[in-house]
Short mmCIF file of C-alpha atoms in Angstrom, two decimals:
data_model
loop_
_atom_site.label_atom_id
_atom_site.label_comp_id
_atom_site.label_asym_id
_atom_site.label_seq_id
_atom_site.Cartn_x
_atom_site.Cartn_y
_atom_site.Cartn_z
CA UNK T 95 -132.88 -174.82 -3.55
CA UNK T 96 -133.83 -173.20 -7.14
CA UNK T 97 -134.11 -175.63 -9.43
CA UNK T 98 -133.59 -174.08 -13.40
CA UNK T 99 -137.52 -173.99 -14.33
CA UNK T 100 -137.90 -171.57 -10.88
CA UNK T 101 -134.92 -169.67 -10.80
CA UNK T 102 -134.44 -165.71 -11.15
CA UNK T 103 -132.23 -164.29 -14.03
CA UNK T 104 -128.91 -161.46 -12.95
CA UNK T 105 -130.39 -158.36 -14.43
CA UNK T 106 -129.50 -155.63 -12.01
CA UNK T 107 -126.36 -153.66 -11.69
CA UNK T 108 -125.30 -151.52 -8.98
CA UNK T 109 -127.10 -148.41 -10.09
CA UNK T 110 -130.19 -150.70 -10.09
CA UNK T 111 -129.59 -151.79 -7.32
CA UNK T 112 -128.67 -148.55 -5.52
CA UNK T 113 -132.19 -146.96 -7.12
CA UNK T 114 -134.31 -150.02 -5.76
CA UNK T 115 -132.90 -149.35 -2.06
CA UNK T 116 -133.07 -146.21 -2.44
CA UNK T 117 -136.88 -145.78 -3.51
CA UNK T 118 -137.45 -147.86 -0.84
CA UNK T 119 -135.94 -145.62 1.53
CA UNK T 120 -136.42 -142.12 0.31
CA UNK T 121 -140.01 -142.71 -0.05
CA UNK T 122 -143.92 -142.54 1.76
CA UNK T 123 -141.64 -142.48 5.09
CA UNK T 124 -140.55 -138.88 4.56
CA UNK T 125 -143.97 -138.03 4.24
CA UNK T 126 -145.88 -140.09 6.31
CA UNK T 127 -143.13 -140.95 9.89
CA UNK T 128 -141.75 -137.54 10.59
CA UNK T 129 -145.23 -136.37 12.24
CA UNK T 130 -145.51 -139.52 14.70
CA UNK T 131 -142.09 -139.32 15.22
CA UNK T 132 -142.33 -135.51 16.17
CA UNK T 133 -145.16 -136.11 18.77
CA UNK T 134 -142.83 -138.43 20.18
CA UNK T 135 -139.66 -137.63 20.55
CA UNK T 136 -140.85 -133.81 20.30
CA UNK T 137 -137.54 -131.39 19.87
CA UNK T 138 -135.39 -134.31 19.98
CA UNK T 139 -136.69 -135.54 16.58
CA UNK T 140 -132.65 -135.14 15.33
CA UNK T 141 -131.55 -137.75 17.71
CA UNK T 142 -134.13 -140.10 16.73
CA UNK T 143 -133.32 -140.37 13.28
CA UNK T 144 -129.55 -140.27 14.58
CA UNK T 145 -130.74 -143.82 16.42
CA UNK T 146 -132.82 -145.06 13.74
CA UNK T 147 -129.45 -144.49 11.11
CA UNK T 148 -127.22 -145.97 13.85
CA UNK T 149 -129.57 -149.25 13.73
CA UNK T 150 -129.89 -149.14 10.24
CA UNK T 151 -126.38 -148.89 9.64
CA UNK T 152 -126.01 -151.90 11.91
CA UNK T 153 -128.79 -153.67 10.02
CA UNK T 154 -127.61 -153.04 6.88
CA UNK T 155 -123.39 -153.99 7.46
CA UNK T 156 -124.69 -157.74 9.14
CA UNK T 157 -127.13 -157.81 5.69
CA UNK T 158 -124.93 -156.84 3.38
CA UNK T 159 -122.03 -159.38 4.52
CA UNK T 160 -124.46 -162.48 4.60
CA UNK T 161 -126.13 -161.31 1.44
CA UNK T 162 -122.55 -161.78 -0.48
CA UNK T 163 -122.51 -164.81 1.00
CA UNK T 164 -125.93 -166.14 0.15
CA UNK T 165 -126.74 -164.58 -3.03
CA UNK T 166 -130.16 -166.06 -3.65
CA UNK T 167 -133.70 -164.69 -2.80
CA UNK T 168 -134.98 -164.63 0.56
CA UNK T 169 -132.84 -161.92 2.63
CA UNK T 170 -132.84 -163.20 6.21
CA UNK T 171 -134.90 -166.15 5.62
CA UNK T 172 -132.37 -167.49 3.99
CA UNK T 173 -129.10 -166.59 6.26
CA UNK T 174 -131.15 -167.50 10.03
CA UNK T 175 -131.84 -170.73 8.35
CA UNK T 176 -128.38 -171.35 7.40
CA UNK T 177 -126.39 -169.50 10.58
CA UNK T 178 -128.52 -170.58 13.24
CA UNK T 179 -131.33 -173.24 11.77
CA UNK T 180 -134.65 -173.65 10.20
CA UNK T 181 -136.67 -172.44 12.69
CA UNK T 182 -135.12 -168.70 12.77
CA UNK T 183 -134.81 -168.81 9.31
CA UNK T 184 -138.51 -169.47 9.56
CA UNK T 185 -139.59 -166.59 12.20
CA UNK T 186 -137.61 -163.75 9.90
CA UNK T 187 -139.49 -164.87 6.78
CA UNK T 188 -142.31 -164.90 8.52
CA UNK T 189 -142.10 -161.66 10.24
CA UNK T 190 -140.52 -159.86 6.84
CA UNK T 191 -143.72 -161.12 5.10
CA UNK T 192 -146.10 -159.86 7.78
CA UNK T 193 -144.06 -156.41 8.38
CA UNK T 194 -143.70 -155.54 4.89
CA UNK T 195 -147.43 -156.29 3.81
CA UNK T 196 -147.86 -153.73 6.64
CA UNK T 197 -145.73 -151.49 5.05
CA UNK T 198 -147.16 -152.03 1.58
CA UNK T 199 -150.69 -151.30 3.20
CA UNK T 200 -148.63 -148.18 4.54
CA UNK T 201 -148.20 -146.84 1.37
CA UNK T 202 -151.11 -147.33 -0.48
CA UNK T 203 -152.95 -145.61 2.26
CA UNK T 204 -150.51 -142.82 1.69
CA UNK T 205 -151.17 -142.83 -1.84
CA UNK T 206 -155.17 -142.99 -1.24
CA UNK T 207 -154.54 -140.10 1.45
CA UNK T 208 -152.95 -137.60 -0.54
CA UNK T 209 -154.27 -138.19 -3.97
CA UNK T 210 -158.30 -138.46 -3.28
CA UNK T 211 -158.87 -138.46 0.80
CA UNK T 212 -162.61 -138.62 0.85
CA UNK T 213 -161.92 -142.05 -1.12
CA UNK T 214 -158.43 -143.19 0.33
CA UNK T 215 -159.38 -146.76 0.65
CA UNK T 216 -160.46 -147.23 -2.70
CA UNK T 217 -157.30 -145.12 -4.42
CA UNK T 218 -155.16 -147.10 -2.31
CA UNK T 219 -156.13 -150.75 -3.69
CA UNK T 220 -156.02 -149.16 -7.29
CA UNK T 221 -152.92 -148.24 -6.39
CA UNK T 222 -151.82 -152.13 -5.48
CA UNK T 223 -153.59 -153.01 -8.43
CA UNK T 224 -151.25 -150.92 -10.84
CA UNK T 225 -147.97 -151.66 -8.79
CA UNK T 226 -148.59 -155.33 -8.69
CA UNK T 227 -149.11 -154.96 -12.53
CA UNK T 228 -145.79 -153.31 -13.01
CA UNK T 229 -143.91 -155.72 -11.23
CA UNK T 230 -145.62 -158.82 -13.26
CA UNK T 231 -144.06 -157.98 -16.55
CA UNK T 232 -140.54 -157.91 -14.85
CA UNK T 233 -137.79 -156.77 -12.73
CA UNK T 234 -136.05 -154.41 -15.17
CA UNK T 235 -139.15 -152.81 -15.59
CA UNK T 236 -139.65 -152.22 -11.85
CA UNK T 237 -135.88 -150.97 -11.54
CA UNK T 238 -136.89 -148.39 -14.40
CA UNK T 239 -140.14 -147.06 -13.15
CA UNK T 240 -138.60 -146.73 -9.14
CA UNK T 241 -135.51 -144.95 -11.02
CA UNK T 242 -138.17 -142.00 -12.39
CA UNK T 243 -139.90 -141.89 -9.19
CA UNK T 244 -136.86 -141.34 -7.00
CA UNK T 245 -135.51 -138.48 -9.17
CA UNK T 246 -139.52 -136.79 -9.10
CA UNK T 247 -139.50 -137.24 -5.48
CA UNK T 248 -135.80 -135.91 -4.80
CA UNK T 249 -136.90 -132.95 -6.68
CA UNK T 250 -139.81 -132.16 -4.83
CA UNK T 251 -137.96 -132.76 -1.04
CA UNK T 252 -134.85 -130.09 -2.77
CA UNK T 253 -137.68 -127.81 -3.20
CA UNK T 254 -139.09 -128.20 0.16
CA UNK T 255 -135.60 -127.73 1.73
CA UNK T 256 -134.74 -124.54 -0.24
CA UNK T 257 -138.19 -123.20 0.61
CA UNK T 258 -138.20 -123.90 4.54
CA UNK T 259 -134.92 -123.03 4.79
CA UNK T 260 -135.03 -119.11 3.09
CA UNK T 261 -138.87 -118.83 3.62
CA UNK T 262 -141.30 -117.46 7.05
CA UNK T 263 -139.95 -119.01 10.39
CA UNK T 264 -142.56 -117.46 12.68
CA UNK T 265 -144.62 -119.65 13.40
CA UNK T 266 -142.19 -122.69 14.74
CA UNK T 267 -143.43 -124.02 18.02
CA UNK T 268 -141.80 -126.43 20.07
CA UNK T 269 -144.37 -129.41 21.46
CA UNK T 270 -145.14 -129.08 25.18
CA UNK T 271 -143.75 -131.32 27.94
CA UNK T 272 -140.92 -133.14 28.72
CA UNK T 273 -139.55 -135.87 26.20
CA UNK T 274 -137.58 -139.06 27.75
CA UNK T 275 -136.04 -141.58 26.75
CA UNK T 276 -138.75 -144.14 26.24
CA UNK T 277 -139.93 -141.31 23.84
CA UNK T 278 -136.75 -140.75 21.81
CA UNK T 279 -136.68 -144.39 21.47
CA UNK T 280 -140.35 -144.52 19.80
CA UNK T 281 -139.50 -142.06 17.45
CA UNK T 282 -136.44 -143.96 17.07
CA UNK T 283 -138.72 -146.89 15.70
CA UNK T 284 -141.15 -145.19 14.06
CA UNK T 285 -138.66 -143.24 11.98
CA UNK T 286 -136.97 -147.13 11.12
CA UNK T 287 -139.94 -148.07 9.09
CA UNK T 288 -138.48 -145.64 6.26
CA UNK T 289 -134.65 -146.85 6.75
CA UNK T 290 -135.48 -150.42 6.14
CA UNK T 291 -135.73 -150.12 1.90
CA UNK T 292 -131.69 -152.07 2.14
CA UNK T 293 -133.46 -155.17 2.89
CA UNK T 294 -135.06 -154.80 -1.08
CA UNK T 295 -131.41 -155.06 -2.33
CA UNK T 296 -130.57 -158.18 -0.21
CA UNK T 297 -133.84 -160.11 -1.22
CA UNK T 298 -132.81 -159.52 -5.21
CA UNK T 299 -130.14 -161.43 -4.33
CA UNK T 300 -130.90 -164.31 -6.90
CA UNK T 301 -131.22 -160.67 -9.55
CA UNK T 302 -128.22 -159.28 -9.07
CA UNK T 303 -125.22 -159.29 -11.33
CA UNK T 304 -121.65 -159.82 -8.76
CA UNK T 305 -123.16 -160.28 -5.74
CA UNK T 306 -120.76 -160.39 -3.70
CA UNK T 307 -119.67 -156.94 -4.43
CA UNK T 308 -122.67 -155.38 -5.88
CA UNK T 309 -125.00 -155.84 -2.57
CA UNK T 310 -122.53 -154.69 -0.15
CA UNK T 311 -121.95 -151.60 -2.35
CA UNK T 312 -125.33 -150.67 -3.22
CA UNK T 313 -126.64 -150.88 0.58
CA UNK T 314 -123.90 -148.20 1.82
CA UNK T 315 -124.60 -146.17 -1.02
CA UNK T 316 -128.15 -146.22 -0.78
CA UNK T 317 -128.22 -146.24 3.10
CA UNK T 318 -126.08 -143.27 3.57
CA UNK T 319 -127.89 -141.44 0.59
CA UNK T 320 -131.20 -141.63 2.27
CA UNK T 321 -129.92 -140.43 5.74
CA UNK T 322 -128.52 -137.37 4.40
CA UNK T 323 -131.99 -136.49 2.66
CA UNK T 324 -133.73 -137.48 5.90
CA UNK T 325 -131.62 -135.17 8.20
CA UNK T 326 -132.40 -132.21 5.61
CA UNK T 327 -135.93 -132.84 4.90
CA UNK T 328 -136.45 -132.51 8.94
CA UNK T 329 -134.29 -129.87 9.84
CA UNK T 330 -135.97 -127.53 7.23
CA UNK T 331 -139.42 -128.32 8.49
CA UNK T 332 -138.54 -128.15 12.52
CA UNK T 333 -137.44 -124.84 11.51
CA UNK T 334 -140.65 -123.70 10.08
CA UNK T 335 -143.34 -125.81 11.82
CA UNK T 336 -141.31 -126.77 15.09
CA UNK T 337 -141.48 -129.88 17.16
CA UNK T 338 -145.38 -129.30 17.66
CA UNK T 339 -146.45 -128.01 14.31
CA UNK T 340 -145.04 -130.90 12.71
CA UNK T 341 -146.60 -133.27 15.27
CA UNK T 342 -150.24 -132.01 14.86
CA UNK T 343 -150.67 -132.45 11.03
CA UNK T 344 -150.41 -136.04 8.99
CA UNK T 345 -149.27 -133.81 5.95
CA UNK T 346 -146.47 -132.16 7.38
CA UNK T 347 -144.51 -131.14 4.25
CA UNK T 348 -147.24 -129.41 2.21
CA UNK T 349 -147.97 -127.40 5.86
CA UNK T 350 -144.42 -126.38 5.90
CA UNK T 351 -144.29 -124.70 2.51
CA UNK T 352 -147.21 -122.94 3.10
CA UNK T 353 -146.21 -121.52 6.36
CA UNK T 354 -142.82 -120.74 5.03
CA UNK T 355 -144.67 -118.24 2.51
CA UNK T 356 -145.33 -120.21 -0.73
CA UNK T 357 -148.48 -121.97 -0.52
CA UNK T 358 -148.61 -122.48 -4.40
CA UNK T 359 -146.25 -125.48 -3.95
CA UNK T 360 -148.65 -127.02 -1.99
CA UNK T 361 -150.16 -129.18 -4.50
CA UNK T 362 -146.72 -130.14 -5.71
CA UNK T 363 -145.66 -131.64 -2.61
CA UNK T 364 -148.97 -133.58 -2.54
CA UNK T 365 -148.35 -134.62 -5.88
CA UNK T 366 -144.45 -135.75 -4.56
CA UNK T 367 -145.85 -137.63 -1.81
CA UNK T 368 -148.29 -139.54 -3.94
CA UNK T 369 -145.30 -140.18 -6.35
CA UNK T 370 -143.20 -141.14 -3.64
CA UNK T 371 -145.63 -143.77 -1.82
CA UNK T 372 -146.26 -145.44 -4.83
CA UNK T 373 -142.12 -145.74 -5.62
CA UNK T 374 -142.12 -147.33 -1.99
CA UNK T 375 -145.33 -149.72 -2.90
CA UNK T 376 -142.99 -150.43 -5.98
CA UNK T 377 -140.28 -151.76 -4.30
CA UNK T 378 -142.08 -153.12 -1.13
CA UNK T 379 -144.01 -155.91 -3.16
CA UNK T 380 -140.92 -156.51 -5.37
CA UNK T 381 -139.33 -157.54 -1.93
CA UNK T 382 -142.22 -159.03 -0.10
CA UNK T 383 -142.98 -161.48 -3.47
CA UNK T 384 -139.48 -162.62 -3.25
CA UNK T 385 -139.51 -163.63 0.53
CA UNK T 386 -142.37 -165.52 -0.23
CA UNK T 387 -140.74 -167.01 -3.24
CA UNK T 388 -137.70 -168.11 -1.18
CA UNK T 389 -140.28 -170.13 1.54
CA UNK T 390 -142.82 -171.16 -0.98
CA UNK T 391 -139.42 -172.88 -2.34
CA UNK T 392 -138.76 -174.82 0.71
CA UNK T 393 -142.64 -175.37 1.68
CA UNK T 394 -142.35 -173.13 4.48
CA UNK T 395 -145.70 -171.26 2.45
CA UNK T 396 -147.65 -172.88 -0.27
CA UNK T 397 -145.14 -174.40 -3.00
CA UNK T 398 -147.44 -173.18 -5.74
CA UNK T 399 -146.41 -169.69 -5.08
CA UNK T 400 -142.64 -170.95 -6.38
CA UNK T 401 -143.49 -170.88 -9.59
CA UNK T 402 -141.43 -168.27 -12.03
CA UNK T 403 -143.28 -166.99 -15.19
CA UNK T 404 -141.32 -168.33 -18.41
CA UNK T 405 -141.82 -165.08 -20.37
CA UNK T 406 -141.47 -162.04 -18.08
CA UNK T 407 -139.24 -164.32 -15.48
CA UNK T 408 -140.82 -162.78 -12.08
CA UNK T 409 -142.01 -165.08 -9.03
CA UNK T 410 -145.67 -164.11 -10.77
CA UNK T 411 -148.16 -165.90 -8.58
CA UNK T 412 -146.37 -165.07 -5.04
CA UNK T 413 -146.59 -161.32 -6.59
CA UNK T 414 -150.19 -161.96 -6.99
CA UNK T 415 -151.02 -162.91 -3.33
CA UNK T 416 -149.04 -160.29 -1.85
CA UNK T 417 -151.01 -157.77 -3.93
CA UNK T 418 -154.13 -159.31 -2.72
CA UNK T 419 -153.04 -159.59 0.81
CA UNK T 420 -152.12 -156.00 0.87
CA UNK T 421 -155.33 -154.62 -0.63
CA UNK T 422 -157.22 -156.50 2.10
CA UNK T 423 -155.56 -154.88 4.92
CA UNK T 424 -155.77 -151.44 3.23
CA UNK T 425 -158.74 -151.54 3.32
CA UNK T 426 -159.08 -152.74 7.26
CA UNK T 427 -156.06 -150.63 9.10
CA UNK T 428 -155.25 -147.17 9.40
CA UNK T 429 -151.49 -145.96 8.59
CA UNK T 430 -150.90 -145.32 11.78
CA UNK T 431 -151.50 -148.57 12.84
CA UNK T 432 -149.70 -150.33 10.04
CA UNK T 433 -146.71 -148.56 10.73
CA UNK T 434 -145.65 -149.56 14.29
CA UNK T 435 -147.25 -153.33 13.63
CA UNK T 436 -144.58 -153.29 10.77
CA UNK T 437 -141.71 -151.36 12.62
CA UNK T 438 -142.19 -154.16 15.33
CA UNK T 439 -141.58 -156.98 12.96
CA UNK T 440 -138.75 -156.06 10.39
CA UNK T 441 -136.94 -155.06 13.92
CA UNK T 442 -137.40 -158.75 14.75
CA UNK T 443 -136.21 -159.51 11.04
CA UNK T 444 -132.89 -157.49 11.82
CA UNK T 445 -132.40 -158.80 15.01
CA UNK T 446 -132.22 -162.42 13.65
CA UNK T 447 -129.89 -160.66 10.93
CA UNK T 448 -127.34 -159.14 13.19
CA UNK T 449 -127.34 -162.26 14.78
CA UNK T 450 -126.80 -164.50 12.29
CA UNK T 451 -123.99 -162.16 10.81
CA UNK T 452 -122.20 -162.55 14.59
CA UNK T 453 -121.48 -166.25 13.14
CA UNK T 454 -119.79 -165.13 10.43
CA UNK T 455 -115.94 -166.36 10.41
CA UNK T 456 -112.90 -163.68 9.24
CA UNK T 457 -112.54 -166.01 6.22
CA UNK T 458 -116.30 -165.22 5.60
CA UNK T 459 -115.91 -162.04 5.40
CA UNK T 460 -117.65 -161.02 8.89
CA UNK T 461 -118.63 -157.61 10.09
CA UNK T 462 -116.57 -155.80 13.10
CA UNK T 463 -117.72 -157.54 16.13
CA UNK T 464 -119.33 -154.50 17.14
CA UNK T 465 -121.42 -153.87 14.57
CA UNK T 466 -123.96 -157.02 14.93
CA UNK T 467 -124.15 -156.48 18.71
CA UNK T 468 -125.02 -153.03 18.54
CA UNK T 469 -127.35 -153.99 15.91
CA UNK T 470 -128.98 -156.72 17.61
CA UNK T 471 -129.69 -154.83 21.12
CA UNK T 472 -130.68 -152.06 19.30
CA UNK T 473 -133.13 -153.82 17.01
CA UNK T 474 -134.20 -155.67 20.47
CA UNK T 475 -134.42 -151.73 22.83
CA UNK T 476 -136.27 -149.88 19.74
CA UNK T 477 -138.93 -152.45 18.90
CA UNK T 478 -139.69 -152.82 22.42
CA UNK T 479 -139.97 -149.21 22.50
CA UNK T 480 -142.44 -148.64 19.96
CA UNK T 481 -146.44 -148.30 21.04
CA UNK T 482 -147.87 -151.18 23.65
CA UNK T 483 -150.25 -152.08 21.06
CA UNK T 484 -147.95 -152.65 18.25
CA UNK T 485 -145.66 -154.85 20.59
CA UNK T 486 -148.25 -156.39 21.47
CA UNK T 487 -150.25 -157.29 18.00
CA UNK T 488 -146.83 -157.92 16.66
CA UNK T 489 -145.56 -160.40 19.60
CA UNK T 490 -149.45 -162.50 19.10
CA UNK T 491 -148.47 -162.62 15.09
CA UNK T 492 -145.23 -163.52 15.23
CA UNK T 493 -146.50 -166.31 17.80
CA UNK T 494 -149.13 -167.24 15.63
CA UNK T 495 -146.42 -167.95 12.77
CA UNK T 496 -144.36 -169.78 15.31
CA UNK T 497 -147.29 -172.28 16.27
CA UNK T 498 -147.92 -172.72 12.63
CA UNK T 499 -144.34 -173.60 11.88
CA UNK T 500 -144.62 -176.35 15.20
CA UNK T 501 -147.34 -177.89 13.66
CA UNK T 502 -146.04 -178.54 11.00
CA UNK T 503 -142.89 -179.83 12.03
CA UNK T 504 -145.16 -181.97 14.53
CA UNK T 505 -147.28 -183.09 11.10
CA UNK T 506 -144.02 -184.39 9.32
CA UNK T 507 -142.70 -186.32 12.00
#
C-alpha cells in the first residue's frame, strides 16, 4: 500500500484523462501498424481493425470497472492480485512492463525513422531522453504537452483523409493471394498495439480526481474516439494505395498523399508522424513508470524505484529506469519486431483483466457477463495469432518473469 511520503496527488480531470488515452491511442500506431496489418490481412484490413475494436472494447469495459474499484496505480497488477492472487497480479505487471517498454522502443524508432532515417537509432534515444525529461517535472505537465500533440496530429490525419478521399485513385492495388483467417487475426493483433493507450488512464489511477466515474468515462470516450479516426485514416488510404500499396511501404501515409496528387504535404505528414510517436512515447513511459511504481511498492521490482519526488510529485526514479531500459532496446530491435513482442504481452495483460473483471459481483459494479468472456478468448485467439516468433519470444519472457517470481517466493519461505 502507499504510504503518504510515496503517494501520487489527484490532478487529472476527465479531459485529462480523455487526452492521455487518447494520445496513446491516436498515435505512432496510425503510422507505423496499418502497413503490417495490410500485408496481412490484405483487403480485409476493415475487419481487422473491426476485431481489434471489438477486443479493445472488451479490454477496456473489464478495465474500466476494476479501475473504479481500485483507484490506485498499477492497472492490472493491481486488480489480478486482488481478484485472483499475487501471482497473476504478478504475471500482468510483469508482462505490461515488458510489452510497453516494447512499445516505447516502438515509438522512438518511429520518431528516429521519420525525422532523420540514416540516424534513427540515435534520434530515437534523444527522443527518450526528452520524453523522460518531460515526464520528471510532473504529470500536469505531461497531460499538457500530449493535449498539443493530439490536436497537431488530428490535424494532420483530417488532412490526409480529405486529400485521399477527393484526390488520384488510380493507382489502388489490391495485394495478391488469398487472405484467411489466421491472417485476419494477425492483423487483428498487430492493429491492437495502437488500441491499447486505455490502459494509460487506468494506471493514473492514484492521479485521477473521482475515480470511480472519471476512468470509466474517459476510457469510452477515448476508446471510441480513436476507432472512428482509425476506420477513416484506413479507408482513405485503401482507396488510394489499396491493400498492396499500403502493404509494401513502412510510410504509408506520406505515400498516399502523394499518389492522391499532392506530394507537397508530404513532409507534413512526416512531420505528423514524428509528432505523433513522440505523443505516444509521452504517454507510454507515463504508464510504464507507474506499473513499476505499483510493484516496486510491494517488492515485486526493486523498492527503491517507489520513491515519489517531493517537489514535482512523479514516481521519478522508476521514470528513470524505464527511460533507460527503453533506449537500450532501441537501439537493439527493429519496430517490427517490437511490435508483435509487445502485442503478445499486453494481450496477456488483458486477458488477466477480463478475467479478473468476470469476479466482479452486481454490487461491484461488474461488466455484462459477456463482455469479459469475449474479451478474454479474444485476447487468448489474437495473441496466439500474431507471428511464431513473437509468440514465441513473448511466451520465453513471460516465463522468465514467472521463474523469477518462484524464486523468490521459494527465497522467502
Amino acid at each position: 500500500m502507499a504510504t503518504q511520503d510515496d503517494a501520487l496527488h489527484r490532478r487529472l480531470g476527465l479531459s485529462d484523462s480523455v487526452v492521455i488515452g487518447l494520445g496513446s491511442m491516436v498515435g505512432a500506431g496510425i503510422f507505423a501498424a496499418l502497413a503490417p496489418a495490410a500485408a496481412a490481412a490484405g483487403s480485409w484490413l476493415l475487419l481487422a481493425l473491426g476485431v481489434a475494436g471489438v477486443v479493445a472494447y472488451c479490454n477496456a469495459t473489464s478495465s474500466a470497472r476494476l479501475a473504479a474499484l481500485y483507484p490506485v496505480s498499477g492497472g492490472t497488477y493491481v486488480y489480478g492480485r486482488e481478484r485472483l492472487g499475487p501471482f497473476w497480479g504478478y504475471l500482468a505487471g510483469w508482462g505490461f512492463v515488458v510489452g510497453k517498454t516494447a512499445s516505447c522502443a516502438a515509438m522512438a524508432l518511429t520518431v528516429g525513422a521519420y525525422a532523420w532515417p540514416e540516424h534513427a537509432r540515435v534520434v530515437a534515444v534523444a527522443a527518450v531522453a526528452v520524453i523522460t525529461a518531460i515526464n520528471y517535472v510532473g504529470v500536469r505537465k505531461s497531460a499538457l504537452a500530449t493535449r498539443l500533440i493530439v490536436a497537431a496530429v488530428l490535424v494532420v490525419l483530417a488532412t490526409v483523409v480529405a486529400v485521399c478521399l477527393f484526390g488520384e485513385h488510380g493507382g489502388a492495388a489490391r495485394a495478391d493471394g488469398e487472405i484467411g483467417v489466421r491472417g485476419v487475426l494477425e492483423a487483428a493483433g498487430l492493429l491492437f498495439f495502437a488500441f491499447a493507450g486505455y490502459a494509460r488512464i487506468a494506471t493514473l489511477g492514484e492521479e485521477v480526481r473521482d475515480p470511480r466515474r472519471t476512468i470509466p468515462r474517459a476510457i469510452g470516450i477515448a476508446l471510441g474516439l480513436a476507432l472512428a479516426v482509425y476506420a477513416l485514416v484506413a479507408m482513405a488510404v485503401l482507396l488510394v494505395l489499396g491493400s498492396k500499396g499500403l502493404a509494401a511501404y513502412a510510410d504509408p501515409l506520406a505515400r498516399a498523399v502523394d499518389a492522391a496528387g499532392v506530394p507537397a504535404l508530404a513532409p507534413v505528414v512526416r512531420v505528423g508522424a514524428v509528432v505523433a510517436a513522440a505523443g505516444s512515447l509521452l504517454a507510454l513511459v507515463l504508464g510504464v513508470s507507474r506499473t513499476t511504481l505499483a510493484m516496486a511498492r510491494d517488492r515485486q521490482l526493486p523498492g527503491v524505484l517507489a520513491a515519489v519526488h517531493p517537489r514535482y510529485g512523479v514516481p521519478h526514479r522508476a521514470e528513470l529506469a524505464v527511460g533507460a531500459v527503453v533506449a537500450v532496446v532501441a537501439v537493439s530491435f527493429d519496430i517490427r519486431a517490437a511490435i508483435g513482442f509487445s502485442s503478445f504481452a499486453v494481450l496477456v495483460y488483458y486477458l488477466i483483466a477480463n478475467v479478473s473483471a468476470a469476479t466482479l459481483t452486481a454490487a461491484e459494479n461488474r461488466p455484462p457477463r459477456a463482455v469479459p468472456v469475449v474479451g478474454a478468448i479474444g485476447c487468448a485467439v489474437v495473441g496466439l495469432s500474431l507471428p511464431t516468433s513473437s509468440v514465441l519470444t513473448g511466451a520465453a519472457v513471460l516465463a522468465a518473469g514467472a521463474g523469477v517470481y518462484a524464486i523468490r517466493r521459494f527465497a522467502r519461505r
